[in-house]
Structure formats: C-alpha cells, structure tokens
C-alpha positions as MATLAB code, in Angstrom:
seq = 'FTLKTILMDDRDRFLRKGFDTLHNGYDAQIINAPVEGGGGGWRSARDVHQLPATVTVAIFLNHYVKLKRKGAPSDEKALVEEQTARHFADRFAALFDETLPKFLLYEPERPQHNAIEADPKMNKLKKCELYGCEHLLRFFVRLPIILTQATSASSGGFDATSRKEMGKQISELIVLLQKNRHSCFKAKYREPKYEELNIWEKKLYDGSRAMKNKDKQYNGSNNNDVVDVVPMNEQEDGSSMRVKG';
ca = [
       0.026    0.018    0.008;
       1.993    2.985   -1.281;
       1.278    6.519   -2.468;
       1.854    5.375   -6.004;
      -0.897    2.756   -5.633;
      -3.274    5.439   -4.413;
      -2.353    7.680   -7.355;
      -2.985    4.903   -9.880;
      -6.208    3.745   -8.353;
      -7.507    7.322   -8.382;
      -6.513    7.699  -12.010;
      -8.388    4.530  -12.976;
     -11.678    6.021  -11.688;
     -11.451    8.558  -14.506;
      -9.612    6.852  -17.283;
     -10.079    3.060  -17.013;
     -13.364    2.400  -15.268;
     -14.908    1.244  -18.491;
     -13.412   -0.799  -21.351;
     -10.264    0.689  -22.893;
     -10.467    2.181  -26.361;
      -7.898    3.857  -28.531;
      -9.940    6.981  -28.889;
     -11.073    7.939  -25.367;
      -9.288    5.573  -23.038;
     -12.579    4.029  -21.946;
     -15.998    3.112  -23.363;
     -19.273    4.538  -22.304;
     -21.549    1.984  -20.703;
     -25.053    1.791  -22.140;
     -27.176    0.726  -19.222;
     -30.632    1.306  -17.882;
     -29.654    3.847  -15.254;
     -29.936    7.661  -15.664;
     -27.351   10.304  -15.083;
     -27.913   12.056  -11.753;
     -30.341   14.963  -12.173;
     -32.000   13.777  -15.424;
     -33.781   11.019  -17.252;
     -32.553    8.884  -20.101;
     -30.936    5.496  -20.191;
     -27.243    6.274  -20.407;
     -24.552    7.011  -17.895;
     -20.871    7.727  -18.063;
     -18.323    5.025  -17.543;
     -16.256    7.262  -15.226;
     -16.569    8.925  -11.898;
     -15.878   12.369  -10.493;
     -14.631   13.411   -7.052;
     -17.224   14.456   -4.483;
     -16.131   18.024   -3.711;
     -15.260   19.592   -1.353;
     -13.117   16.561   -0.324;
     -13.341   15.146    3.187;
      -9.672   16.036    3.781;
      -8.761   18.960    1.642;
      -5.268   20.252    0.792;
      -5.849   23.237    3.126;
      -6.795   20.958    6.031;
      -3.695   18.818    5.500;
      -1.390   21.821    5.335;
      -2.916   23.276    8.551;
      -2.265   19.987   10.277;
       1.307   20.111    9.100;
       1.741   23.609   10.622;
       0.343   22.490   13.972;
       2.665   19.494   14.047;
       5.722   21.724   13.482;
       4.741   23.857   16.553;
       4.120   20.811   18.755;
       7.492   19.312   17.844;
       9.491   22.397   18.881;
      11.565   22.079   22.093;
      10.510   25.477   23.554;
       7.771   28.027   23.182;
      10.123   30.534   21.487;
      11.325   27.844   19.050;
       7.727   26.727   18.545;
       6.718   30.181   17.447;
       9.525   30.384   14.898;
       8.763   26.922   13.580;
       5.065   27.736   13.246;
       5.708   31.014   11.452;
       8.147   29.354    9.068;
       5.782   26.460    8.373;
       2.830   28.812    7.914;
       4.751   30.940    5.444;
       5.661   27.845    3.466;
       2.115   26.390    3.641;
       0.600   29.644    2.412;
       2.873   29.829   -0.581;
       2.542   26.139   -1.315;
      -1.303   26.442   -1.245;
      -1.178   29.479   -3.611;
       1.009   27.538   -6.064;
      -1.412   24.558   -5.872;
      -4.400   26.873   -6.584;
      -2.634   28.359   -9.566;
      -1.439   25.210  -11.210;
      -4.363   22.846  -10.588;
      -6.399   23.867  -13.678;
      -3.301   23.701  -15.906;
      -1.452   20.619  -14.700;
      -3.363   18.559  -12.173;
      -6.664   17.574  -13.872;
      -7.304   14.667  -16.157;
      -9.204   15.677  -19.293;
     -12.541   14.033  -18.093;
     -12.271   16.145  -14.858;
     -12.272   19.496  -16.678;
     -16.090   19.780  -17.182;
     -16.493   19.388  -13.353;
     -13.957   22.102  -12.783;
     -15.756   24.354  -15.260;
     -19.058   23.653  -13.523;
     -17.533   24.660  -10.189;
     -16.225   27.854  -11.713;
     -19.799   28.669  -12.822;
     -21.310   27.876   -9.453;
     -21.721   31.066   -7.376;
     -21.234   29.179   -4.099;
     -18.458   26.769   -5.013;
     -16.301   29.269   -6.921;
     -15.827   31.293   -3.720;
     -13.646   28.532   -2.345;
      -9.948   28.166   -3.174;
      -8.804   25.082   -5.036;
      -6.948   23.948   -1.920;
     -10.267   24.191   -0.013;
     -12.055   21.930   -2.571;
      -9.642   19.286   -3.711;
      -8.120   16.584   -1.560;
      -4.882   14.712   -1.042;
      -5.239   12.726   -4.221;
      -4.697   15.892   -6.153;
      -1.898   16.829   -3.763;
      -0.087   13.674   -4.838;
      -0.475   14.672   -8.472;
       0.990   18.076   -7.498;
       4.083   16.402   -6.027;
       4.579   14.428   -9.184;
       4.333   17.518  -11.416;
       6.152   19.882   -9.035;
       9.630   19.736  -10.780;
       8.061   20.766  -14.078;
       5.833   23.355  -12.435;
       8.779   25.055  -10.733;
      10.887   24.970  -13.856;
       8.193   26.637  -15.963;
       6.878   29.085  -13.334;
       8.385   32.494  -12.718;
       9.193   33.575   -9.190;
       6.254   35.996   -9.317;
       3.776   33.335  -10.343;
       5.079   30.450   -8.246;
       3.935   31.508   -4.763;
       7.169   33.401   -4.119;
       9.461   30.374   -4.561;
      12.607   31.936   -6.020;
      15.769   29.898   -6.706;
      16.954   30.123   -3.069;
      13.666   29.225   -1.449;
      13.157   26.352   -3.870;
      16.285   24.688   -2.399;
      15.028   25.301    1.145;
      11.617   23.862    0.368;
      13.041   20.453   -0.420;
      13.115   19.451    3.240;
       9.559   20.687    3.824;
       8.188   18.804    0.833;
       9.920   15.681    2.107;
       8.214   16.184    5.420;
       4.819   16.545    3.706;
       5.284   13.350    1.745;
       6.295   11.412    4.900;
       3.295   12.850    6.700;
       1.029   11.666    3.877;
       2.464    8.200    3.979;
       2.149    7.833    7.761;
      -1.410    9.147    7.724;
      -2.539    7.617    4.456;
      -5.655    6.008    5.960;
      -6.834    9.391    7.397;
      -5.717   11.587    4.471;
      -7.008    9.644    1.535;
     -10.801    9.475    1.962;
     -11.849   10.292   -1.528;
     -15.545    9.902   -2.324;
     -16.565    9.338   -5.891;
     -19.959    9.753   -7.648;
     -21.397    9.789  -11.166;
     -21.000   13.033  -13.066;
     -23.990   15.333  -13.411;
     -25.113   16.465  -16.879;
     -23.131   19.644  -16.706;
     -20.027   17.694  -15.747;
     -20.117   15.530  -18.926;
     -17.801   16.088  -21.903;
     -19.343   17.198  -25.127;
     -19.342   13.756  -26.746;
     -20.816   12.272  -23.514;
     -23.628   14.789  -23.634;
     -24.406   13.763  -27.221;
     -24.604   10.127  -26.151;
     -26.782   11.011  -23.221;
     -29.101   13.272  -25.266;
     -29.376   10.653  -28.010;
     -30.165    7.903  -25.521;
     -32.812   10.064  -23.851;
     -34.375   10.910  -27.289;
     -34.530    7.231  -28.133;
     -36.135    6.379  -24.857;
     -38.844    9.106  -25.449;
     -39.519    7.687  -28.923;
     -39.918    4.247  -27.480;
     -42.457    5.589  -24.974;
     -44.367    7.392  -27.762;
     -44.306    4.258  -29.930;
     -45.493    2.013  -27.056;
     -48.219    4.526  -26.245;
     -49.559    4.652  -29.767;
     -49.667    0.839  -29.978;
     -51.772    0.640  -26.796;
     -54.565    2.482  -28.586;
     -55.101   -0.595  -30.760;
     -56.171   -3.141  -28.179;
     -56.997   -6.686  -29.203;
     -59.593   -8.416  -27.036;
     -59.957  -12.151  -27.252;
     -63.555  -13.038  -26.543;
     -64.789  -16.610  -25.948;
     -66.650  -18.148  -28.871;
     -69.866  -18.593  -26.853;
     -70.047  -14.795  -26.163;
     -69.828  -13.888  -29.913;
     -73.073  -13.218  -31.705;
     -71.537  -13.346  -35.145;
     -69.424  -16.458  -34.463;
     -66.070  -14.578  -34.813;
     -63.316  -15.391  -32.343;
     -62.090  -11.899  -31.600;
     -62.935   -8.153  -32.012;
     -60.723   -5.177  -32.340;
     -61.336   -1.972  -30.463;
     -60.289    0.877  -32.676;
];
C-alpha cells in the first residue's frame, strides 16, 4: 500500500473504469440507469470526485503547521517553527491553486472544474479548499516541471533560493502523507452530473434520452389498438375476436 498505488487507483476511476479504447481511453456504458439529475438510459463510464473533499489540501497543510509547533523544544522555538511552516504552507497552497487547472486535472475532470467555476457558491472557495490529497499527490509528481516553468512572481514566491530550502519541507509533507494515508485519503466518488459531462458524452446522453422518449411514444400509440380475445360462446356473429379501434 503505497502513495503510487493510491495515485494509480484514483486515475483509474477517471480513465479506465470502462473498457479501454484507442480513442477515449474508456468506453461509455449503455445501461438502464440515468445520469444524476435527469432522465434517459445512459450514464458515463467514469466517476468524479465528491467536492469539497473530506480532507482537503488546506486541512492537510494546517495539520502540518500544527505539528511543527508541537514538535518544537521550547515556546520560542515553537513560534519560529510555526511562522516558518505557515509561510511555506501559504505559498505552497497558492501555487497549488494556480497550477491545478493547468497541470493537475485529467481531461475528463475538466467539465466538473468548469461547472464549479460557474457555481456562485463553490467558486468562492480556493482550489486547496475543494480538492483533496489525491490531487496533492499529483501536485508532487508535477512539481519539478511546475517550478521549472513558473516564474518567481507566479510560483507563490518560490525563487531559486527558497526552492532549495523547500526540499526538506516537501519531504516532510510526503512522509506525513505516507504515515497518515488512511486518514488523508478518503476520496468519495460519484457519477457526473449532466453539466459535468464532456461534449461527446452529452451527445450520447441526449441521443439515449431521445430514443427512450421515442420508445415511450411508440408504445403509447400501440396501446390504442387493443386486441380483445372473446370466448366463442359470447360472440353473436361467431367470430373469435374483435378489435377496439
């Protein structure tokens, strides 16, 4: 049970829950269950994260800051450790917020992110207050590239000197994640809502719903022509059935 296993299992919920295909990475499942919030007979073969996460990046970083204060040998040292850790955590969270839309989302997750941006309640929260430790793991994987491409102004204040100093702090974060993996990784998944579907998924959903409505109309029109089988002894003309038109 390693952090890499968690990372791969989380990825599979978005990219490999259905059958693999060369085009999309997975097939859509045509089943008799509707997408949440609508009718129809189609649902996506992938999941999305239930957001806000149970343990968000902000919650984890706050826990890290508290631990640094508790581990100090004196009150004076504790104050310095806490201030240093808080300064690092704030810059780290700002960098996470900035880079998540660009580097940390799989393609099927982007419609959910766009839906959050359009939600007047959800878009008031920072990315670190929405997303959990699974996305923090992705952040660690991409961090070398992120720091290479980012300027000091856009990377949470991590200049060349502070990037060297942050190595120890990042190592501490990773160790803390590993030790508390059962508490930190509590991701909840659900089926995507209509507004969280990709364009081609919406076409499949809309087409499936249209076909289901046509089937209902067809079955309803057939019910108007009812065939009644009447026993021979109840027929005056000797015929075996009559049709109600």
